[in-house]
Amino acid sequence: MDTKHLARMNRTRRSWAEPYKIKMVERLRMTTREERLAAIKEAGYNTFLLKSRDVYIDLLTDSGTSAMSDYQWAGMMMGDEAYSGSENFYNLERNVQKYYGYPYLVPTHQGRGAEHLISQILIKPGDVVPGNMYFTTTRLHQELAGGMFVDVIVDEAHDPTFIHPFKGNVDLMKFNKVIAIHSAEKIPYITVGATVNMAGGQPISMANMRDVYTMAHNHGIKVILDATRAVENAWFIKQREDG
């Protein structure tokens, strides 16, 4: 990363104090080192098989596990709980149309449901699905549908010590090679994560996204954006990318 980008990052660092107050605490079960070692061994060293009561500090995921703000709690009380025709849906629909520009949406309970729908609808046995590094459940759903994941992220993403502003970028040469080897007909879509979870939350640049879309569009390949952290990715673009 050049000095200009480093200077910009230094200017935007916040103070050490968190900008919120904690209103609620949850009691945790205290465990000993021996108990935790026994629990992880019993789980076969698979963190997904650990029981919650055996985990003292849970860093498995931030997906749906974070504390809610006072406004979020208030919003739950004000929500429309109607079984059909809920105003909550129409509010979501209006905002998706406003900010993303898509006329239709299908809400799912979480990303796992969305991955399942996309994979089952778009992937045929023998298909190849390139992406900027895999996410565990996304890749699993692709493989369960008969597809094969191919990593086309830039090489810098695999080196945690290398400083680069956009380690989430798709390597266009790798993407083009996948198309040349397997043909566009065998590629239902390329999945682009923003940001890239398995690379430590590394972002993808706007320029790279445009180039990926252009290459995919020229070959009739869909682009599926995993926009889980799109707002965070937009912040990185604002801080690190010119133009």
PDB file of C-alpha atoms in Angstrom:
ATOM      1  CA  MET A   1       0.000   0.000   0.000  1.00  0.00           C
ATOM      2  CA  ASP A   2       1.386   3.449  -0.879  1.00  0.00           C
ATOM      3  CA  THR A   3       1.922   6.265   1.626  1.00  0.00           C
ATOM      4  CA  LYS A   4      -1.176   8.090   0.429  1.00  0.00           C
ATOM      5  CA  HIS A   5      -3.433   5.184   1.373  1.00  0.00           C
ATOM      6  CA  LEU A   6      -1.669   4.717   4.720  1.00  0.00           C
ATOM      7  CA  ALA A   7      -2.065   8.399   5.563  1.00  0.00           C
ATOM      8  CA  ARG A   8      -5.743   8.269   4.693  1.00  0.00           C
ATOM      9  CA  MET A   9      -6.280   5.233   6.934  1.00  0.00           C
ATOM     10  CA  ASN A  10      -4.467   6.909   9.844  1.00  0.00           C
ATOM     11  CA  ARG A  11      -6.687   9.987   9.570  1.00  0.00           C
ATOM     12  CA  THR A  12      -9.868   7.919   9.804  1.00  0.00           C
ATOM     13  CA  ARG A  13      -9.001   5.812  12.847  1.00  0.00           C
ATOM     14  CA  ARG A  14     -11.462   6.382  15.673  1.00  0.00           C
ATOM     15  CA  SER A  15     -10.616   6.929  19.318  1.00  0.00           C
ATOM     16  CA  TRP A  16     -10.217   3.974  21.667  1.00  0.00           C
ATOM     17  CA  ALA A  17     -13.620   4.497  23.314  1.00  0.00           C
ATOM     18  CA  GLU A  18     -16.608   2.661  21.802  1.00  0.00           C
ATOM     19  CA  PRO A  19     -19.416   5.061  20.737  1.00  0.00           C
ATOM     20  CA  TYR A  20     -22.184   3.307  22.710  1.00  0.00           C
ATOM     21  CA  LYS A  21     -23.280   2.238  26.195  1.00  0.00           C
ATOM     22  CA  ILE A  22     -24.002  -1.365  27.187  1.00  0.00           C
ATOM     23  CA  LYS A  23     -27.521  -1.715  28.635  1.00  0.00           C
ATOM     24  CA  MET A  24     -27.687  -5.445  29.231  1.00  0.00           C
ATOM     25  CA  VAL A  25     -25.352  -8.257  30.261  1.00  0.00           C
ATOM     26  CA  GLU A  26     -25.693 -12.016  29.840  1.00  0.00           C
ATOM     27  CA  ARG A  27     -24.260 -14.418  32.383  1.00  0.00           C
ATOM     28  CA  LEU A  28     -21.632 -16.830  31.034  1.00  0.00           C
ATOM     29  CA  ARG A  29     -20.687 -20.231  32.373  1.00  0.00           C
ATOM     30  CA  MET A  30     -17.124 -20.129  33.644  1.00  0.00           C
ATOM     31  CA  THR A  31     -14.992 -23.040  32.433  1.00  0.00           C
ATOM     32  CA  THR A  32     -11.502 -24.256  33.190  1.00  0.00           C
ATOM     33  CA  ARG A  33      -8.794 -24.821  30.610  1.00  0.00           C
ATOM     34  CA  GLU A  34      -9.090 -28.565  31.193  1.00  0.00           C
ATOM     35  CA  GLU A  35     -12.854 -28.480  30.572  1.00  0.00           C
ATOM     36  CA  ARG A  36     -12.407 -26.532  27.337  1.00  0.00           C
ATOM     37  CA  LEU A  37      -9.700 -28.905  26.097  1.00  0.00           C
ATOM     38  CA  ALA A  38     -11.954 -31.873  26.816  1.00  0.00           C
ATOM     39  CA  ALA A  39     -14.882 -30.210  25.012  1.00  0.00           C
ATOM     40  CA  ILE A  40     -12.943 -29.394  21.829  1.00  0.00           C
ATOM     41  CA  LYS A  41     -11.465 -32.893  21.780  1.00  0.00           C
ATOM     42  CA  GLU A  42     -14.939 -34.435  22.130  1.00  0.00           C
ATOM     43  CA  ALA A  43     -16.104 -32.226  19.233  1.00  0.00           C
ATOM     44  CA  GLY A  44     -13.337 -33.622  17.032  1.00  0.00           C
ATOM     45  CA  TYR A  45     -11.723 -30.162  16.976  1.00  0.00           C
ATOM     46  CA  ASN A  46     -14.686 -28.959  14.903  1.00  0.00           C
ATOM     47  CA  THR A  47     -15.908 -25.650  16.338  1.00  0.00           C
ATOM     48  CA  PHE A  48     -19.356 -26.176  14.792  1.00  0.00           C
ATOM     49  CA  LEU A  49     -19.838 -29.255  16.992  1.00  0.00           C
ATOM     50  CA  LEU A  50     -19.033 -27.465  20.249  1.00  0.00           C
ATOM     51  CA  LYS A  51     -21.911 -26.917  22.666  1.00  0.00           C
ATOM     52  CA  SER A  52     -22.571 -23.265  23.417  1.00  0.00           C
ATOM     53  CA  ARG A  53     -22.368 -23.862  27.160  1.00  0.00           C
ATOM     54  CA  ASP A  54     -18.744 -24.993  26.755  1.00  0.00           C
ATOM     55  CA  VAL A  55     -17.670 -21.809  24.939  1.00  0.00           C
ATOM     56  CA  TYR A  56     -16.534 -18.935  27.144  1.00  0.00           C
ATOM     57  CA  ILE A  57     -15.535 -16.443  24.410  1.00  0.00           C
ATOM     58  CA  ASP A  58     -17.433 -17.125  21.167  1.00  0.00           C
ATOM     59  CA  LEU A  59     -15.613 -15.861  18.052  1.00  0.00           C
ATOM     60  CA  LEU A  60     -17.124 -18.362  15.616  1.00  0.00           C
ATOM     61  CA  THR A  61     -19.205 -15.775  13.741  1.00  0.00           C
ATOM     62  CA  ASP A  62     -20.814 -12.358  13.980  1.00  0.00           C
ATOM     63  CA  SER A  63     -23.741 -13.543  11.837  1.00  0.00           C
ATOM     64  CA  GLY A  64     -26.882 -12.765  13.814  1.00  0.00           C
ATOM     65  CA  THR A  65     -25.086 -13.004  17.159  1.00  0.00           C
ATOM     66  CA  SER A  66     -24.289  -9.355  17.854  1.00  0.00           C
ATOM     67  CA  ALA A  67     -26.026  -7.236  20.477  1.00  0.00           C
ATOM     68  CA  MET A  68     -29.010  -5.192  19.323  1.00  0.00           C
ATOM     69  CA  SER A  69     -29.297  -1.446  19.765  1.00  0.00           C
ATOM     70  CA  ASP A  70     -32.118   0.271  21.643  1.00  0.00           C
ATOM     71  CA  TYR A  71     -33.579   1.357  18.284  1.00  0.00           C
ATOM     72  CA  GLN A  72     -33.572  -2.236  17.017  1.00  0.00           C
ATOM     73  CA  TRP A  73     -35.384  -3.481  20.119  1.00  0.00           C
ATOM     74  CA  ALA A  74     -37.920  -0.665  19.763  1.00  0.00           C
ATOM     75  CA  GLY A  75     -38.346  -1.545  16.093  1.00  0.00           C
ATOM     76  CA  MET A  76     -39.294  -5.121  17.017  1.00  0.00           C
ATOM     77  CA  MET A  77     -42.113  -3.832  19.219  1.00  0.00           C
ATOM     78  CA  MET A  78     -43.387  -1.571  16.432  1.00  0.00           C
ATOM     79  CA  GLY A  79     -43.234  -4.229  13.714  1.00  0.00           C
ATOM     80  CA  ASP A  80     -46.272  -5.553  11.858  1.00  0.00           C
ATOM     81  CA  GLU A  81     -46.719  -9.181  12.952  1.00  0.00           C
ATOM     82  CA  ALA A  82     -49.493  -9.963  10.452  1.00  0.00           C
ATOM     83  CA  TYR A  83     -49.307 -13.491   9.010  1.00  0.00           C
ATOM     84  CA  SER A  84     -49.871 -12.201   5.465  1.00  0.00           C
ATOM     85  CA  GLY A  85     -49.392  -8.814   3.846  1.00  0.00           C
ATOM     86  CA  SER A  86     -47.090  -7.575   6.611  1.00  0.00           C
ATOM     87  CA  GLU A  87     -46.053  -3.945   6.294  1.00  0.00           C
ATOM     88  CA  ASN A  88     -42.541  -5.066   7.281  1.00  0.00           C
ATOM     89  CA  PHE A  89     -42.192  -6.865   3.944  1.00  0.00           C
ATOM     90  CA  TYR A  90     -43.313  -3.864   1.917  1.00  0.00           C
ATOM     91  CA  ASN A  91     -40.912  -1.633   3.841  1.00  0.00           C
ATOM     92  CA  LEU A  92     -38.076  -4.053   3.040  1.00  0.00           C
ATOM     93  CA  GLU A  93     -39.164  -4.227  -0.602  1.00  0.00           C
ATOM     94  CA  ARG A  94     -39.221  -0.441  -0.972  1.00  0.00           C
ATOM     95  CA  ASN A  95     -35.730  -0.077   0.474  1.00  0.00           C
ATOM     96  CA  VAL A  96     -34.217  -2.856  -1.656  1.00  0.00           C
ATOM     97  CA  GLN A  97     -35.710  -1.208  -4.728  1.00  0.00           C
ATOM     98  CA  LYS A  98     -34.447   2.205  -3.592  1.00  0.00           C
ATOM     99  CA  TYR A  99     -30.865   1.271  -2.727  1.00  0.00           C
ATOM    100  CA  TYR A 100     -30.160  -1.693  -5.025  1.00  0.00           C
ATOM    101  CA  GLY A 101     -32.453  -0.946  -7.955  1.00  0.00           C
ATOM    102  CA  TYR A 102     -33.909  -4.461  -8.234  1.00  0.00           C
ATOM    103  CA  PRO A 103     -37.709  -4.691  -8.615  1.00  0.00           C
ATOM    104  CA  TYR A 104     -38.102  -8.135  -7.014  1.00  0.00           C
ATOM    105  CA  LEU A 105     -36.789  -9.791  -3.872  1.00  0.00           C
ATOM    106  CA  VAL A 106     -37.226 -13.079  -2.023  1.00  0.00           C
ATOM    107  CA  PRO A 107     -36.523 -12.752   1.717  1.00  0.00           C
ATOM    108  CA  THR A 108     -34.788 -15.704   3.375  1.00  0.00           C
ATOM    109  CA  HIS A 109     -34.205 -16.417   7.048  1.00  0.00           C
ATOM    110  CA  GLN A 110     -30.435 -15.975   6.585  1.00  0.00           C
ATOM    111  CA  GLY A 111     -27.629 -16.451   4.061  1.00  0.00           C
ATOM    112  CA  ARG A 112     -27.835 -20.247   4.247  1.00  0.00           C
ATOM    113  CA  GLY A 113     -31.338 -20.182   2.793  1.00  0.00           C
ATOM    114  CA  ALA A 114     -30.289 -17.804   0.009  1.00  0.00           C
ATOM    115  CA  GLU A 115     -27.284 -19.997  -0.851  1.00  0.00           C
ATOM    116  CA  HIS A 116     -29.520 -23.052  -1.076  1.00  0.00           C
ATOM    117  CA  LEU A 117     -32.050 -21.376  -3.384  1.00  0.00           C
ATOM    118  CA  ILE A 118     -29.435 -19.926  -5.743  1.00  0.00           C
ATOM    119  CA  SER A 119     -27.455 -23.175  -5.928  1.00  0.00           C
ATOM    120  CA  GLN A 120     -30.462 -25.410  -6.542  1.00  0.00           C
ATOM    121  CA  ILE A 121     -31.949 -23.097  -9.167  1.00  0.00           C
ATOM    122  CA  LEU A 122     -28.835 -22.137 -11.152  1.00  0.00           C
ATOM    123  CA  ILE A 123     -26.319 -24.989 -10.802  1.00  0.00           C
ATOM    124  CA  LYS A 124     -26.457 -28.215 -12.802  1.00  0.00           C
ATOM    125  CA  PRO A 125     -24.273 -31.277 -12.121  1.00  0.00           C
ATOM    126  CA  GLY A 126     -20.844 -30.706 -13.663  1.00  0.00           C
ATOM    127  CA  ASP A 127     -21.033 -26.915 -13.559  1.00  0.00           C
ATOM    128  CA  VAL A 128     -18.114 -24.782 -12.380  1.00  0.00           C
ATOM    129  CA  VAL A 129     -18.604 -21.801 -10.061  1.00  0.00           C
ATOM    130  CA  PRO A 130     -15.695 -19.330  -9.748  1.00  0.00           C
ATOM    131  CA  GLY A 131     -15.535 -16.939  -6.818  1.00  0.00           C
ATOM    132  CA  ASN A 132     -13.258 -14.597  -4.874  1.00  0.00           C
ATOM    133  CA  MET A 133     -12.422 -17.229  -2.242  1.00  0.00           C
ATOM    134  CA  TYR A 134     -15.018 -19.612  -0.878  1.00  0.00           C
ATOM    135  CA  PHE A 135     -17.282 -19.286   2.121  1.00  0.00           C
ATOM    136  CA  THR A 136     -17.888 -22.564   3.932  1.00  0.00           C
ATOM    137  CA  THR A 137     -21.637 -22.959   3.514  1.00  0.00           C
ATOM    138  CA  THR A 138     -21.743 -21.265   0.103  1.00  0.00           C
ATOM    139  CA  ARG A 139     -19.280 -23.790  -1.281  1.00  0.00           C
ATOM    140  CA  LEU A 140     -21.128 -26.659   0.399  1.00  0.00           C
ATOM    141  CA  HIS A 141     -24.425 -25.691  -1.229  1.00  0.00           C
ATOM    142  CA  GLN A 142     -22.706 -25.355  -4.612  1.00  0.00           C
ATOM    143  CA  GLU A 143     -21.189 -28.832  -4.281  1.00  0.00           C
ATOM    144  CA  LEU A 144     -24.459 -30.369  -3.043  1.00  0.00           C
ATOM    145  CA  ALA A 145     -26.041 -29.066  -6.262  1.00  0.00           C
ATOM    146  CA  GLY A 146     -23.359 -30.848  -8.303  1.00  0.00           C
ATOM    147  CA  GLY A 147     -21.096 -27.875  -8.952  1.00  0.00           C
ATOM    148  CA  MET A 148     -17.371 -27.356  -8.388  1.00  0.00           C
ATOM    149  CA  PHE A 149     -15.985 -24.201  -6.794  1.00  0.00           C
ATOM    150  CA  VAL A 150     -12.874 -22.570  -8.302  1.00  0.00           C
ATOM    151  CA  ASP A 151     -11.015 -19.841  -6.402  1.00  0.00           C
ATOM    152  CA  VAL A 152     -10.190 -16.807  -8.574  1.00  0.00           C
ATOM    153  CA  ILE A 153      -9.208 -14.323  -5.873  1.00  0.00           C
ATOM    154  CA  VAL A 154      -5.956 -12.376  -6.216  1.00  0.00           C
ATOM    155  CA  ASP A 155      -2.850 -14.117  -4.849  1.00  0.00           C
ATOM    156  CA  GLU A 156      -2.306 -11.346  -2.281  1.00  0.00           C
ATOM    157  CA  ALA A 157      -5.380 -12.561  -0.382  1.00  0.00           C
ATOM    158  CA  HIS A 158      -3.549 -15.739   0.627  1.00  0.00           C
ATOM    159  CA  ASP A 159      -0.696 -13.844   2.305  1.00  0.00           C
ATOM    160  CA  PRO A 160      -1.879 -12.241   5.578  1.00  0.00           C
ATOM    161  CA  THR A 161       1.405 -10.321   5.919  1.00  0.00           C
ATOM    162  CA  PHE A 162       1.121  -8.577   2.546  1.00  0.00           C
ATOM    163  CA  ILE A 163      -0.311  -5.035   2.624  1.00  0.00           C
ATOM    164  CA  HIS A 164      -2.829  -4.456  -0.168  1.00  0.00           C
ATOM    165  CA  PRO A 165      -5.888  -2.150  -0.199  1.00  0.00           C
ATOM    166  CA  PHE A 166      -8.215  -4.638  -1.953  1.00  0.00           C
ATOM    167  CA  LYS A 167      -7.305  -8.234  -1.205  1.00  0.00           C
ATOM    168  CA  GLY A 168     -10.842  -9.286  -2.103  1.00  0.00           C
ATOM    169  CA  ASN A 169     -10.391  -8.480  -5.797  1.00  0.00           C
ATOM    170  CA  VAL A 170     -11.031 -11.095  -8.449  1.00  0.00           C
ATOM    171  CA  ASP A 171      -7.946 -11.996 -10.495  1.00  0.00           C
ATOM    172  CA  LEU A 172      -9.280 -11.380 -14.003  1.00  0.00           C
ATOM    173  CA  MET A 173      -6.625 -13.612 -15.582  1.00  0.00           C
ATOM    174  CA  LYS A 174      -7.703 -16.499 -13.335  1.00  0.00           C
ATOM    175  CA  PHE A 175     -11.354 -15.854 -14.173  1.00  0.00           C
ATOM    176  CA  ASN A 176     -10.582 -15.760 -17.893  1.00  0.00           C
ATOM    177  CA  LYS A 177      -8.602 -19.009 -17.582  1.00  0.00           C
ATOM    178  CA  VAL A 178     -11.565 -20.745 -15.931  1.00  0.00           C
ATOM    179  CA  ILE A 179     -13.772 -19.620 -18.819  1.00  0.00           C
ATOM    180  CA  ALA A 180     -11.229 -20.842 -21.380  1.00  0.00           C
ATOM    181  CA  ILE A 181     -10.832 -24.259 -19.734  1.00  0.00           C
ATOM    182  CA  HIS A 182     -14.448 -25.031 -18.868  1.00  0.00           C
ATOM    183  CA  SER A 183     -16.369 -22.798 -21.356  1.00  0.00           C
ATOM    184  CA  ALA A 184     -18.932 -20.184 -20.366  1.00  0.00           C
ATOM    185  CA  GLU A 185     -21.770 -22.677 -20.856  1.00  0.00           C
ATOM    186  CA  LYS A 186     -20.559 -24.617 -17.800  1.00  0.00           C
ATOM    187  CA  ILE A 187     -20.350 -21.498 -15.608  1.00  0.00           C
ATOM    188  CA  PRO A 188     -23.804 -20.473 -14.332  1.00  0.00           C
ATOM    189  CA  TYR A 189     -22.413 -17.522 -12.412  1.00  0.00           C
ATOM    190  CA  ILE A 190     -19.431 -16.068 -10.591  1.00  0.00           C
ATOM    191  CA  THR A 191     -19.956 -15.341  -6.910  1.00  0.00           C
ATOM    192  CA  VAL A 192     -18.395 -12.140  -5.581  1.00  0.00           C
ATOM    193  CA  GLY A 193     -18.196 -11.586  -1.833  1.00  0.00           C
ATOM    194  CA  ALA A 194     -18.098  -8.039  -0.491  1.00  0.00           C
ATOM    195  CA  THR A 195     -16.269  -8.198   1.800  1.00  0.00           C
ATOM    196  CA  VAL A 196     -14.472 -11.590   1.702  1.00  0.00           C
ATOM    197  CA  ASN A 197     -15.161 -13.386   4.973  1.00  0.00           C
ATOM    198  CA  MET A 198     -12.555 -16.138   4.614  1.00  0.00           C
ATOM    199  CA  ALA A 199      -9.846 -13.571   3.817  1.00  0.00           C
ATOM    200  CA  GLY A 200     -10.430 -11.712   7.060  1.00  0.00           C
ATOM    201  CA  GLY A 201     -13.070  -9.327   5.717  1.00  0.00           C
ATOM    202  CA  GLN A 202     -10.942  -7.968   2.872  1.00  0.00           C
ATOM    203  CA  PRO A 203     -12.758  -5.648   0.421  1.00  0.00           C
ATOM    204  CA  ILE A 204     -13.142  -5.606  -3.339  1.00  0.00           C
ATOM    205  CA  SER A 205     -12.664  -2.393  -5.320  1.00  0.00           C
ATOM    206  CA  MET A 206     -15.346  -0.717  -7.420  1.00  0.00           C
ATOM    207  CA  ALA A 207     -13.071  -0.827 -10.469  1.00  0.00           C
ATOM    208  CA  ASN A 208     -12.576  -4.566 -10.050  1.00  0.00           C
ATOM    209  CA  MET A 209     -16.312  -5.157  -9.666  1.00  0.00           C
ATOM    210  CA  ARG A 210     -16.927  -3.278 -12.908  1.00  0.00           C
ATOM    211  CA  ASP A 211     -14.256  -5.316 -14.708  1.00  0.00           C
ATOM    212  CA  VAL A 212     -15.683  -8.581 -13.353  1.00  0.00           C
ATOM    213  CA  TYR A 213     -19.168  -7.627 -14.499  1.00  0.00           C
ATOM    214  CA  THR A 214     -17.923  -6.635 -17.960  1.00  0.00           C
ATOM    215  CA  MET A 215     -16.028  -9.904 -18.446  1.00  0.00           C
ATOM    216  CA  ALA A 216     -18.921 -11.977 -17.148  1.00  0.00           C
ATOM    217  CA  HIS A 217     -21.485 -10.075 -19.225  1.00  0.00           C
ATOM    218  CA  ASN A 218     -19.416 -10.523 -22.391  1.00  0.00           C
ATOM    219  CA  HIS A 219     -19.558 -14.304 -21.874  1.00  0.00           C
ATOM    220  CA  GLY A 220     -23.196 -14.477 -20.766  1.00  0.00           C
ATOM    221  CA  ILE A 221     -22.258 -15.342 -17.168  1.00  0.00           C
ATOM    222  CA  LYS A 222     -24.307 -14.044 -14.254  1.00  0.00           C
ATOM    223  CA  VAL A 223     -22.691 -12.195 -11.342  1.00  0.00           C
ATOM    224  CA  ILE A 224     -24.022 -13.081  -7.890  1.00  0.00           C
ATOM    225  CA  LEU A 225     -23.021 -10.535  -5.244  1.00  0.00           C
ATOM    226  CA  ASP A 226     -22.827 -11.772  -1.668  1.00  0.00           C
ATOM    227  CA  ALA A 227     -23.519  -8.358  -0.169  1.00  0.00           C
ATOM    228  CA  THR A 228     -23.358  -9.439   3.476  1.00  0.00           C
ATOM    229  CA  ARG A 229     -20.968  -6.614   4.314  1.00  0.00           C
ATOM    230  CA  ALA A 230     -21.618  -4.339   1.346  1.00  0.00           C
ATOM    231  CA  VAL A 231     -21.839  -1.231   3.532  1.00  0.00           C
ATOM    232  CA  GLU A 232     -18.445  -2.001   5.096  1.00  0.00           C
ATOM    233  CA  ASN A 233     -17.023  -2.674   1.622  1.00  0.00           C
ATOM    234  CA  ALA A 234     -18.383   0.686   0.454  1.00  0.00           C
ATOM    235  CA  TRP A 235     -16.546   2.354   3.349  1.00  0.00           C
ATOM    236  CA  PHE A 236     -13.279   0.713   2.269  1.00  0.00           C
ATOM    237  CA  ILE A 237     -13.870   1.928  -1.292  1.00  0.00           C
ATOM    238  CA  LYS A 238     -14.455   5.449  -0.017  1.00  0.00           C
ATOM    239  CA  GLN A 239     -11.269   5.347   2.052  1.00  0.00           C
ATOM    240  CA  ARG A 240      -8.916   3.523  -0.304  1.00  0.00           C
ATOM    241  CA  GLU A 241     -10.031   3.983  -3.910  1.00  0.00           C
ATOM    242  CA  ASP A 242      -9.679   7.085  -6.030  1.00  0.00           C
ATOM    243  CA  GLY A 243     -12.426   8.195  -8.368  1.00  0.00           C
TER     244      GLY A 243
END
